[in-house]
mmCIF file of C-alpha atoms and ligand atoms in Angstrom:
data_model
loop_
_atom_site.group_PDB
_atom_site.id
_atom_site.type_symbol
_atom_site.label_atom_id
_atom_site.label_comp_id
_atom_site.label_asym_id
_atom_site.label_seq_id
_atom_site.Cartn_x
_atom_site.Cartn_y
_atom_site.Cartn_z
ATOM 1 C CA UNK J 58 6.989 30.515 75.297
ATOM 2 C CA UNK J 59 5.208 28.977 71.698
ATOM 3 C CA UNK J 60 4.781 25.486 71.877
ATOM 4 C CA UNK J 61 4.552 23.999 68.340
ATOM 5 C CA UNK J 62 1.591 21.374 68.891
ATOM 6 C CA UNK J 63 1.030 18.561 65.824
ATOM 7 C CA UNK J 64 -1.294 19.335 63.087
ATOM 8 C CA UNK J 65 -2.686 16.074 63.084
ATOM 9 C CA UNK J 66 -2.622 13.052 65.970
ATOM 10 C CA UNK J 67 -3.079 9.384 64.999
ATOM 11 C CA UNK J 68 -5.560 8.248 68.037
ATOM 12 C CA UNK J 69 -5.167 4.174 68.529
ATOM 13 C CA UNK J 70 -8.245 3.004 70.260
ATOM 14 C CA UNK J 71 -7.389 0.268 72.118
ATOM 15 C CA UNK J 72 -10.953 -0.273 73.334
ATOM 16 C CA UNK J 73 -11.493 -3.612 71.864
ATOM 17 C CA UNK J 74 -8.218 -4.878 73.731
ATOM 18 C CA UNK J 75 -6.884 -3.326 76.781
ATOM 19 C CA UNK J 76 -10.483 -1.946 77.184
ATOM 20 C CA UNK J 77 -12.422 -5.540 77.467
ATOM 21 C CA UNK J 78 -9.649 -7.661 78.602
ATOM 22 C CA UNK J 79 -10.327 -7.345 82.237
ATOM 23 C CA UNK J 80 -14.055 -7.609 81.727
ATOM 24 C CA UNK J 81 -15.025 -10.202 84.304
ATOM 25 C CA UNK J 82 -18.539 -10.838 82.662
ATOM 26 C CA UNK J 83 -18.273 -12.597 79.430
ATOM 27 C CA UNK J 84 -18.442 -10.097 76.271
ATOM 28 C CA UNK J 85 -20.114 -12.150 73.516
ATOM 29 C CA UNK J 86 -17.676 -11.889 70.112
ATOM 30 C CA UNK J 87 -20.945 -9.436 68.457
ATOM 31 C CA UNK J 88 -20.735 -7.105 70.902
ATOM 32 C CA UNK J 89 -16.625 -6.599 70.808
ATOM 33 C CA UNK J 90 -17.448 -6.656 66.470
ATOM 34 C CA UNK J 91 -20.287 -3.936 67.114
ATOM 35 C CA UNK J 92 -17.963 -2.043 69.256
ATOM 36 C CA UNK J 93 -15.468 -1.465 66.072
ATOM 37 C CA UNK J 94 -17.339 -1.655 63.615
ATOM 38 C CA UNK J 95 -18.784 2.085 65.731
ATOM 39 C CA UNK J 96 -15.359 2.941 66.412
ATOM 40 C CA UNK J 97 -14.576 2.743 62.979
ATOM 41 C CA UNK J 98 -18.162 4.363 61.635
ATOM 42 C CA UNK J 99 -17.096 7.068 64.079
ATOM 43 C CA UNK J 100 -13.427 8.011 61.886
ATOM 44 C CA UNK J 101 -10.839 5.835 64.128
ATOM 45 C CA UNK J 102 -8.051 4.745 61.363
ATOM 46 C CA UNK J 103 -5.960 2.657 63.826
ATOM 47 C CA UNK J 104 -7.493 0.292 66.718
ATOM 48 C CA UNK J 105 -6.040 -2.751 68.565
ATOM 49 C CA UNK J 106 -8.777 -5.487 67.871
ATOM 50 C CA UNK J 107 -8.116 -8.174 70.432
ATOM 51 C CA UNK J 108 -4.854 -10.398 71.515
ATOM 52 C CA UNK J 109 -3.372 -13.467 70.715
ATOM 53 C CA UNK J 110 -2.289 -14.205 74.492
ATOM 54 C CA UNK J 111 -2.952 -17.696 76.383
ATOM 55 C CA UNK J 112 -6.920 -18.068 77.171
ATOM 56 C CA UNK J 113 -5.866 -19.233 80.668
ATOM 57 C CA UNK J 114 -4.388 -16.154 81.228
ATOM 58 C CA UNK J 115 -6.720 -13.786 80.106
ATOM 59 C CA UNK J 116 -10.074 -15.609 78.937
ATOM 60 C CA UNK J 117 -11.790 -12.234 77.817
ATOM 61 C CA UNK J 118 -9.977 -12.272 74.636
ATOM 62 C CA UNK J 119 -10.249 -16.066 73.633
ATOM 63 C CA UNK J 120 -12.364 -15.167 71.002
ATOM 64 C CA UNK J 121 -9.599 -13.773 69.393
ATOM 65 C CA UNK J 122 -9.511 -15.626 66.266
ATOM 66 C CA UNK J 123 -13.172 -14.842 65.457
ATOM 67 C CA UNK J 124 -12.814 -11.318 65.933
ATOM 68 C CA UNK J 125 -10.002 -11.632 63.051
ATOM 69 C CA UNK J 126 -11.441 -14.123 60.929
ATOM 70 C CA UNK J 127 -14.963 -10.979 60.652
ATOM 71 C CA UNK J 128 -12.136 -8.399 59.903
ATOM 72 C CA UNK J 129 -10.463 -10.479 57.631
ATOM 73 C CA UNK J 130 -14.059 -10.699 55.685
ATOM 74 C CA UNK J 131 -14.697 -6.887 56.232
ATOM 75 C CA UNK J 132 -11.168 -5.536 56.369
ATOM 76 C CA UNK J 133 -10.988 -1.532 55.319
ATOM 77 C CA UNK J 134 -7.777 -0.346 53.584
ATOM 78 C CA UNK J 135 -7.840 2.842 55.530
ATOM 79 C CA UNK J 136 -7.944 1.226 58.806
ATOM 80 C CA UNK J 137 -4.522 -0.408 60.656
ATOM 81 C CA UNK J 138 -6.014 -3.554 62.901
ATOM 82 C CA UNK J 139 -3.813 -4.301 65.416
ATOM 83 C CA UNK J 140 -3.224 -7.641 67.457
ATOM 84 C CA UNK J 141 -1.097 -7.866 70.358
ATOM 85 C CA UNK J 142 0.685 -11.151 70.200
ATOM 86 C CA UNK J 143 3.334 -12.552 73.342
ATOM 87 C CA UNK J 144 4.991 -15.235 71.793
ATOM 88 C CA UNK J 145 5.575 -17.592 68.434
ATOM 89 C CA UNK J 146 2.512 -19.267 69.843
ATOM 90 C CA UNK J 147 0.349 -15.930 69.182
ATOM 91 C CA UNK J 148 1.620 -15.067 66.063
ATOM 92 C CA UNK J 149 0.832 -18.593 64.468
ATOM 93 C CA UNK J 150 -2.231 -18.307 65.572
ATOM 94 C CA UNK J 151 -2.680 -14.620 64.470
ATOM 95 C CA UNK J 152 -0.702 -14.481 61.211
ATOM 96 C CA UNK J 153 -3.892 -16.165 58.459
ATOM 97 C CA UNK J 154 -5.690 -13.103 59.641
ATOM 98 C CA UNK J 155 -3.251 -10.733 58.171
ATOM 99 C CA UNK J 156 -3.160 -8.206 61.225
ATOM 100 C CA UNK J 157 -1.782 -4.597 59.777
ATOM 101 C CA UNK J 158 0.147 -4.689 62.907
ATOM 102 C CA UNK J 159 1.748 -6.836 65.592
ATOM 103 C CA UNK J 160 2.302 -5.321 68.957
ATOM 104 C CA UNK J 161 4.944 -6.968 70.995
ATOM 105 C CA UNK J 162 4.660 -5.940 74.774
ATOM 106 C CA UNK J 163 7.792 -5.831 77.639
ATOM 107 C CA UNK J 164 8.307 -4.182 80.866
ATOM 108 C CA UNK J 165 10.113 -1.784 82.197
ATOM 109 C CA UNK J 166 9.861 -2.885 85.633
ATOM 110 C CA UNK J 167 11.597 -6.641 86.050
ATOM 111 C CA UNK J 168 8.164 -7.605 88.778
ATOM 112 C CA UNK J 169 5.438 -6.707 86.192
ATOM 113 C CA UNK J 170 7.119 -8.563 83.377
ATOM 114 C CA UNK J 171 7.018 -11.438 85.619
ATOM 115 C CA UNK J 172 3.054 -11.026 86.847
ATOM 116 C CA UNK J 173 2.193 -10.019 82.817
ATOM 117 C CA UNK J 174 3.900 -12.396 81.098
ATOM 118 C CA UNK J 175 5.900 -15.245 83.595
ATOM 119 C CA UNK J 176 9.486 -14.247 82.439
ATOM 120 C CA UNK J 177 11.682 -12.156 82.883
ATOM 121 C CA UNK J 178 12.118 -8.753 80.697
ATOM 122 C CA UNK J 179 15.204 -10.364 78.962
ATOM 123 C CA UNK J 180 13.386 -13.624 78.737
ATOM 124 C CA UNK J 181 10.321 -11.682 77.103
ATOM 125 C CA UNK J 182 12.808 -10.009 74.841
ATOM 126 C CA UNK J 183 14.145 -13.591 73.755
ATOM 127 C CA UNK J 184 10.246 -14.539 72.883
ATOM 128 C CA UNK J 185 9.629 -11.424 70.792
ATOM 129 C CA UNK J 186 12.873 -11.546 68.685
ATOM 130 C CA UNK J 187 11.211 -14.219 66.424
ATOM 131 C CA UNK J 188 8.008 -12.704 66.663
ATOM 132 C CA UNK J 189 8.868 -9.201 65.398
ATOM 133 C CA UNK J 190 11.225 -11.320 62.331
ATOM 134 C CA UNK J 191 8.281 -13.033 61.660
ATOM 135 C CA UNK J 192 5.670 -10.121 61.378
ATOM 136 C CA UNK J 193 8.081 -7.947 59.371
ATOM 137 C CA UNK J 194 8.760 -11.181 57.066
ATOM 138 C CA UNK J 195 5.093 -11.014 56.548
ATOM 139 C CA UNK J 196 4.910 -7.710 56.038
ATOM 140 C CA UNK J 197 3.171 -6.375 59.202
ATOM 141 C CA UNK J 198 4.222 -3.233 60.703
ATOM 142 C CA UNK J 199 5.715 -3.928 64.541
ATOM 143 C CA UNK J 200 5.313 -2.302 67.515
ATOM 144 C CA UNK J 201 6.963 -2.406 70.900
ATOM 145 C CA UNK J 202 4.809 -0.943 73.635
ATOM 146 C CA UNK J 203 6.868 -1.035 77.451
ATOM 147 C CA UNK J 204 4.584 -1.031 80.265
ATOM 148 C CA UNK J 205 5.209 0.675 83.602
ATOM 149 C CA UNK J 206 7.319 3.498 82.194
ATOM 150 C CA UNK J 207 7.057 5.877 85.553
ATOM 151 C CA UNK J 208 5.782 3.396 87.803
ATOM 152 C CA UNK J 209 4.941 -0.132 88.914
ATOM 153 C CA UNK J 210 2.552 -1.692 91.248
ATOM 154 C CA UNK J 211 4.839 -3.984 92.245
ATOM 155 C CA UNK J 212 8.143 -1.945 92.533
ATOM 156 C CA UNK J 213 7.215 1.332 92.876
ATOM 157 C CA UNK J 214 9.073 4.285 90.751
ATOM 158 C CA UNK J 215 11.021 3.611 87.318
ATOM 159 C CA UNK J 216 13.980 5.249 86.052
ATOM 160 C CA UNK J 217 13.915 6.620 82.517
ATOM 161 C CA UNK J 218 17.393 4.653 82.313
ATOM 162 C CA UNK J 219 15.488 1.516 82.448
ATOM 163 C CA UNK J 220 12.827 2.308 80.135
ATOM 164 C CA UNK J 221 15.676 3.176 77.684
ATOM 165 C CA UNK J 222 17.348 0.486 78.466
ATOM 166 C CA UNK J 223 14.206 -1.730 76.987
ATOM 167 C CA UNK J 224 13.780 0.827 73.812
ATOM 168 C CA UNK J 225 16.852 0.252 72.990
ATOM 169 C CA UNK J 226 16.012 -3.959 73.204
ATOM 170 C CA UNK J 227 13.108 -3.882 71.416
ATOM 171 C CA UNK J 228 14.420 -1.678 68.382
ATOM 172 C CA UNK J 229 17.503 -3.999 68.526
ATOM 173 C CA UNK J 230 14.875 -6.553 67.601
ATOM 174 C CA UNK J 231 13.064 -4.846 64.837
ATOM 175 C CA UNK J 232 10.191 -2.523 66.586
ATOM 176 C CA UNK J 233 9.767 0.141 63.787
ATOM 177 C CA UNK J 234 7.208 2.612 66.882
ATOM 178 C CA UNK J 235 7.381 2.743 70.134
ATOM 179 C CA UNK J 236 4.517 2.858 73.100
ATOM 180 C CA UNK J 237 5.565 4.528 76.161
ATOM 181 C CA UNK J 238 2.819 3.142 78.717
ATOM 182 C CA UNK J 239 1.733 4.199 82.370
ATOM 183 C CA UNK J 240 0.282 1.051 82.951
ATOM 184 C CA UNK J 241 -1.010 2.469 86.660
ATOM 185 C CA UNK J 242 -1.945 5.731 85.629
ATOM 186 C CA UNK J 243 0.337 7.127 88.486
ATOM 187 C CA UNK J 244 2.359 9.468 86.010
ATOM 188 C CA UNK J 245 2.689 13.338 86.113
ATOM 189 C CA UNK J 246 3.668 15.165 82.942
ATOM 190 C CA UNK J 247 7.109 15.771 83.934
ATOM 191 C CA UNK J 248 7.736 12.048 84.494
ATOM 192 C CA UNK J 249 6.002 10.979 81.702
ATOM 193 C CA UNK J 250 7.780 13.382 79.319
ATOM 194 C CA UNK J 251 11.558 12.121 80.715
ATOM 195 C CA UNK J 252 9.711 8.758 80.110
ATOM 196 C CA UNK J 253 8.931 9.748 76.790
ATOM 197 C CA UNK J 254 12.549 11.390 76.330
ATOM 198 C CA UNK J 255 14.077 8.096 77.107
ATOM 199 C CA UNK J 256 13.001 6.527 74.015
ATOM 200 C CA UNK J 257 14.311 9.900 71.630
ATOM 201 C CA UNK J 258 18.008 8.308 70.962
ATOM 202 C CA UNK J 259 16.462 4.781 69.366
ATOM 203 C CA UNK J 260 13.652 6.141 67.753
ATOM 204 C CA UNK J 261 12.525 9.502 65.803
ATOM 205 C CA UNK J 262 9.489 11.132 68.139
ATOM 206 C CA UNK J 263 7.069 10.595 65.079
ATOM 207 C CA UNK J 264 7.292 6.747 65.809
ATOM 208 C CA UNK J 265 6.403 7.102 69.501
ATOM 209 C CA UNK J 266 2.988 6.837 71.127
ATOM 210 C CA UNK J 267 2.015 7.549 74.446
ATOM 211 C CA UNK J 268 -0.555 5.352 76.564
ATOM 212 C CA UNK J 269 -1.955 6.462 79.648
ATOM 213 C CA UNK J 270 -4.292 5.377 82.054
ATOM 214 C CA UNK J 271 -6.231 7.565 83.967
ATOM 215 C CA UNK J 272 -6.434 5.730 87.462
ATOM 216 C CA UNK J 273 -5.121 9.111 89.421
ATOM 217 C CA UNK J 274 -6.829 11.412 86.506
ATOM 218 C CA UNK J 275 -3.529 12.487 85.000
ATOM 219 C CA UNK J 276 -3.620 11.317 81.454
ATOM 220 C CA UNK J 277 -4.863 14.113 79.943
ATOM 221 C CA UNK J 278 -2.660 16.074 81.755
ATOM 222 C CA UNK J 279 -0.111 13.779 80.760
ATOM 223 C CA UNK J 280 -1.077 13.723 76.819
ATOM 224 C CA UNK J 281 -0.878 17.297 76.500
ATOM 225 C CA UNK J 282 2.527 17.088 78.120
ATOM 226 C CA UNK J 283 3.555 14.599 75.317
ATOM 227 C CA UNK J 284 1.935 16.951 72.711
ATOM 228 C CA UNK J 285 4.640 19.593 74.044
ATOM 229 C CA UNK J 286 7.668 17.109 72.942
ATOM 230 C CA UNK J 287 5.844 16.945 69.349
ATOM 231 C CA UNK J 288 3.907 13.145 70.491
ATOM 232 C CA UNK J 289 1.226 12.839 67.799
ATOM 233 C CA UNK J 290 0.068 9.378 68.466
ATOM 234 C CA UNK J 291 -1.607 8.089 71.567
ATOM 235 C CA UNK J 292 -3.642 4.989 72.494
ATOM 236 C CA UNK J 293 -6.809 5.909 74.457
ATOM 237 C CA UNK J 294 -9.730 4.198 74.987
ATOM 238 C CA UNK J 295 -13.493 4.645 74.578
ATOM 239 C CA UNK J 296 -15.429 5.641 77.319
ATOM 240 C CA UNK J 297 -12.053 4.812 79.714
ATOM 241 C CA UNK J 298 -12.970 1.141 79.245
ATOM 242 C CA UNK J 299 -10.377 -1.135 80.732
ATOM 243 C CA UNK J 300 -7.585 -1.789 83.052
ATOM 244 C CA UNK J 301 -4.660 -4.703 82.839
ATOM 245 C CA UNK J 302 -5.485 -8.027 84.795
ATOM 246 C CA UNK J 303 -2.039 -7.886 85.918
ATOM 247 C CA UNK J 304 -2.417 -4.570 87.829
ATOM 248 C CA UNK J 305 -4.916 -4.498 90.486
ATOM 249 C CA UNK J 306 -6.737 -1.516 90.605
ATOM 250 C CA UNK J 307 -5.727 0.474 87.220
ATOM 251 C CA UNK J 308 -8.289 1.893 85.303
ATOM 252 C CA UNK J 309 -8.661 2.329 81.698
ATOM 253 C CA UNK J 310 -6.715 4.434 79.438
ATOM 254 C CA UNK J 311 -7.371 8.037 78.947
ATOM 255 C CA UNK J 312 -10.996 8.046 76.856
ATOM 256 C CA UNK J 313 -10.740 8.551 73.583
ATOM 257 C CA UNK J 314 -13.832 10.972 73.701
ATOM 258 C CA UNK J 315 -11.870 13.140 75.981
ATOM 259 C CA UNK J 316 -8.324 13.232 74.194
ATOM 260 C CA UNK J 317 -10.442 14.279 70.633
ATOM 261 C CA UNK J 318 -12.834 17.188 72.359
ATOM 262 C CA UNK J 319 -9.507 18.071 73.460
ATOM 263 C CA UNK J 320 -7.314 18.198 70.643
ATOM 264 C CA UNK J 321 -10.295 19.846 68.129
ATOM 265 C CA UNK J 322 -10.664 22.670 70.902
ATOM 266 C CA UNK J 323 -6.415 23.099 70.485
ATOM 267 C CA UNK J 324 -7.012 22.606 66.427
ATOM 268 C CA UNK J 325 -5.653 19.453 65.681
ATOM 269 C CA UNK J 326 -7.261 16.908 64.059
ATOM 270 C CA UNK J 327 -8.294 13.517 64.385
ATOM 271 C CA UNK J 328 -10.803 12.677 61.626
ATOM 272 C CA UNK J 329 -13.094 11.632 64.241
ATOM 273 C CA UNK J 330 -16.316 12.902 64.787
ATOM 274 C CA UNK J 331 -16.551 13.229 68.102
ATOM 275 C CA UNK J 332 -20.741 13.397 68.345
ATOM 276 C CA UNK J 333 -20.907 9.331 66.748
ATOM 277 C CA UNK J 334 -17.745 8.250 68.845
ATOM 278 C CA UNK J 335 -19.891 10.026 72.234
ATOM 279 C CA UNK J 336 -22.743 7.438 71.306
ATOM 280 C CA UNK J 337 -20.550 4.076 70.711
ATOM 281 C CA UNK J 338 -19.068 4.694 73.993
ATOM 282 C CA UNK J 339 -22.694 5.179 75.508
ATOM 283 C CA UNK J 340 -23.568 1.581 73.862
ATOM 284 C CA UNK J 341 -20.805 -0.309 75.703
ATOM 285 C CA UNK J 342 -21.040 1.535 78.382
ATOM 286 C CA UNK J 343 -25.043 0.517 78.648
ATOM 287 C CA UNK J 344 -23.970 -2.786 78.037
ATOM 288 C CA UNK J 345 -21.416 -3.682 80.537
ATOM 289 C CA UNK J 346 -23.562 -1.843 83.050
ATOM 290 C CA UNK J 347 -21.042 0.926 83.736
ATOM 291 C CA UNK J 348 -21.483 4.840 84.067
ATOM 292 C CA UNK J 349 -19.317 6.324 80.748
ATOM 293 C CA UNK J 350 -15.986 6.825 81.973
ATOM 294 C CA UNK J 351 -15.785 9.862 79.798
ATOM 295 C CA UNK J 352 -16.382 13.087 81.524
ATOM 296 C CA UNK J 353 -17.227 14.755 78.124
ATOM 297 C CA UNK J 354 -19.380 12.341 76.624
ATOM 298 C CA UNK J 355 -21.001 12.635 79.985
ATOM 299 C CA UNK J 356 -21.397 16.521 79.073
ATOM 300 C CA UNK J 357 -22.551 15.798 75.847
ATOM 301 C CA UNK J 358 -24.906 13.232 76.355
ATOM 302 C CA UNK J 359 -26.718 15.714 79.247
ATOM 303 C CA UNK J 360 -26.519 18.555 76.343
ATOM 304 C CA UNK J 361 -28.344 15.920 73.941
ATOM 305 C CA UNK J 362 -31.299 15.271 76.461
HETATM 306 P P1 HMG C 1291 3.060 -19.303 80.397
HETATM 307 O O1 HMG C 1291 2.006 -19.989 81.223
HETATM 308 O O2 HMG C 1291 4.355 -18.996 81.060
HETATM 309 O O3 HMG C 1291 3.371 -20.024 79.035
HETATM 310 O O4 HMG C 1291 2.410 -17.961 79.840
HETATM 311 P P2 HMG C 1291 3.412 -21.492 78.565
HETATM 312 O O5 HMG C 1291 4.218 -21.464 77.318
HETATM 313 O O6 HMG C 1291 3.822 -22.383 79.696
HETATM 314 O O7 HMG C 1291 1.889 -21.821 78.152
HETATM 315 C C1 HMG C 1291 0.847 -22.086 79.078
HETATM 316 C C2 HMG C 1291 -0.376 -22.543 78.304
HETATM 317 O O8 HMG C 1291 -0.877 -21.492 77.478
HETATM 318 C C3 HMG C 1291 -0.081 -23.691 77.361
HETATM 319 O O9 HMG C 1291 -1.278 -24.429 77.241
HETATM 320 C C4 HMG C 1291 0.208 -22.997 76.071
HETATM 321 O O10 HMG C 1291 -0.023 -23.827 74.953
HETATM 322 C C5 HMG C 1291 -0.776 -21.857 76.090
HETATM 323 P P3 HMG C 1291 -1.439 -25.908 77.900
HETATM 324 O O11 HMG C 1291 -0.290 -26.683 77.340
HETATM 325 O O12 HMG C 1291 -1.316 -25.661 79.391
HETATM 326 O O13 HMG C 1291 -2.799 -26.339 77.452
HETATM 327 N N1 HMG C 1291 -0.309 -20.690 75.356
HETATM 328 C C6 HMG C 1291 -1.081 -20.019 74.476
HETATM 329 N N2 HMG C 1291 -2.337 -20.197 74.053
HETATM 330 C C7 HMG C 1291 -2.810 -19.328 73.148
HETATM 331 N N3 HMG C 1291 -2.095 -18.272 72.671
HETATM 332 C C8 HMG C 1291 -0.832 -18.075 73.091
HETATM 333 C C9 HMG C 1291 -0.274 -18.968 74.022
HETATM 334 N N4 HMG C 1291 0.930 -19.031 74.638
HETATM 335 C C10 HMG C 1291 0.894 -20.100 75.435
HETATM 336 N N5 HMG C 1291 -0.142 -17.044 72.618
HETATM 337 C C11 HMG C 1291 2.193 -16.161 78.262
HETATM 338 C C12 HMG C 1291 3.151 -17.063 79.033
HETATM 339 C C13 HMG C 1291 3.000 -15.055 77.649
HETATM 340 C C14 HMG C 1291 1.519 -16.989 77.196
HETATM 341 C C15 HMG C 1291 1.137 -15.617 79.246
HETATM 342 O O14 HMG C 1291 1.810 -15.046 80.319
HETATM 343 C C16 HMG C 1291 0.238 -14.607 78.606
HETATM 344 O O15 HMG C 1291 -0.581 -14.913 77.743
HETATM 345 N N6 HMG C 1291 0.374 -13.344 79.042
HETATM 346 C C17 HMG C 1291 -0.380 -12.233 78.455
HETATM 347 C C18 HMG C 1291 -0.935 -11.414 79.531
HETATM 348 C C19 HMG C 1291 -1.740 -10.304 78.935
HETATM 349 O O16 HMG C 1291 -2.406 -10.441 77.931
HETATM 350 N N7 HMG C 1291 -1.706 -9.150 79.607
HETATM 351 C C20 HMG C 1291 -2.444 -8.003 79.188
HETATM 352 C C21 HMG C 1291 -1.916 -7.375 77.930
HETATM 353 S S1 HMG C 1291 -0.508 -6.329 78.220
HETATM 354 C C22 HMG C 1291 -1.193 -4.836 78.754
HETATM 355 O O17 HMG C 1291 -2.368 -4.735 78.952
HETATM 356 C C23 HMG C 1291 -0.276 -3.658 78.874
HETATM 357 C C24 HMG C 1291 -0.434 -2.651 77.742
HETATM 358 O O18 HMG C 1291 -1.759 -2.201 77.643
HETATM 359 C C25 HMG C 1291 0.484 -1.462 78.006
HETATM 360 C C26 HMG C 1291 0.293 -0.906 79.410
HETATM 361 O O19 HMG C 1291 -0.740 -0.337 79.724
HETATM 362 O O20 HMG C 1291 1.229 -1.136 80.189
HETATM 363 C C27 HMG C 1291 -0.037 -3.259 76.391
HETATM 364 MG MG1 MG C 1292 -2.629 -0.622 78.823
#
């Protein structure tokens, strides 16, 4: 059988956001700026730089507004900045910063949209109607990214019926892409492809993204599984940072370090070079006091010394 993989893959790093949002220890605003202004030194085109949600709920990114207002002053044309923004609320307070893109985030499972965001999935759907008019008035790009897509910690398995049934919501609304997320990390590349799948009748495959985390090591399983269906955009995260305060236990995404060594050894490329992306993971690694989360910039660092 001849799979035909994608050229090229758009990586997303969403370091800066899903990576540091569950940081318990306070991340001062220079470090987070240091940490993509290297992701960006390194060849990353597309990042999400923090989120416009309540402070109370997550207080790791209430420095959102100065991490935009530095972007705004250093903004590079080549580079899409992302925001993720939950309500009119967050994009008021996100829209003087001219974000590229808006990311508007639901739930496929009716129990996490309650823990993530204190409504219900047709309730959040109601809150990102205006949100996505709003950003597309403005002339941001929007995207609709629907968390637990195999699985929730709360509810156990998903259906690809009801992830479809929220693709088709948040296209009805005006998402223009679409992020198919294992929030938990519990997928397996047959479920996460008939996740993936589900989103193929509301939205051509080149709009789609996957976003895995790794908590039971499968995302790189799973992102080659996505790569099979023709995939070619993924949000990982540097050095695994991260995990979602609203479920217990997940780890980060996928690293990005390991999703690029693995697409350049298949041929595909990212415009990132890997050896300067290896060492900003090391950095916030070093400074949150964590062992890399990346087993290859693990490799490559023990090569280096
Ligand atoms: P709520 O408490 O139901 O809302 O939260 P509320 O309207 O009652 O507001 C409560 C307080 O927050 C009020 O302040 C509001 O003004 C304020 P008070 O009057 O008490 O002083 N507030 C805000 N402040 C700043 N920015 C805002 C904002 N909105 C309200 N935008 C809400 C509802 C949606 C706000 C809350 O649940 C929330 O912020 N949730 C976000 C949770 C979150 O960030 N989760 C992680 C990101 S999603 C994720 O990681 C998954 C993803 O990676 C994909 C995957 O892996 O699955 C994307
Ligand atoms: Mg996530």
């Amino acid at each position: 059988m001849s799979i035909d993989y994608p050229q090229q893959v758009t990586i997303i790093d969403v370091g800066a956001r899903d990576g540091l949002q569950n940081e318990k220890q306070p991340v001062p605003t220079e470090v987070k700026l240091q940490l993509i202004d290297g992701l960006i030194d390194a060849g990353i085109k597309k990042l999400e730089a923090t989120s416009f949600v309540s402070p109370k709920w997550v207080p790791q990114m209430a420095d959102n507004s100065d991490i935009m207002a530095h972007i705004a002053q250093n903004r590079r044309d080549d580079v899409c900045y992302s925001v993720l923004v939950p309500n009119m609320r967050g994009f008021d307070n996100a829209v003087a910063y001219r974000p590229d893109e808006v990311v508007i985030f639901a739930s496929a499972s009716e129990a996490f949209s309650q823990k993530n965001l204190n409504c219900s999935i047709a309730e959040s759907i109601e809150r990102f109607a205006p949100v996505a008019a709003a950003a597309k008035a403005q002339g941001f790009k929007v995207r609709g990214v629907i968390s637990c897509t195999v699985g929730c910690p709360y509810e156990g398995e998903v259906t690809p019926s009801q992830v479809a049934t929220v693709c088709k919501q948040l296209i009805d609304i005006g998402a223009e892409h679409l992020g198919i997320a294992d929030t938990i990390g519990v997928g397996t590349p047959i479920k996460v492809q008939n996740a993936l799948k589900a989103a193929f009748d509301y939205i051509d495959v080149a709009n789609i993204s996957g976003h895995f985390h790794d908590t039971y090591g499968q995302a790189l399983a799973n992102t080659l599984a996505a790569l099979q269906l023709g995939v070619s955009q993924f949000d990982t995260s540097v050095a695994g940072l991260g995990g979602c305060p609203y479920a217990k236990g997940a780890t980060g995404n996928v690293a990005t370090e390991d999703v690029v060594y693995m697409l350049h050894g298949m041929d595909i490329e990212t415009g990132i070079d890997l050896d300067k992306l290896v060492s900003v993971g090391e950095r916030i690694s070093e400074f949150l006091g964590r062992d890399n989360g990346s087993r290859v910039a693990r490799a490559l660092i023990n090569k280096r010394k």
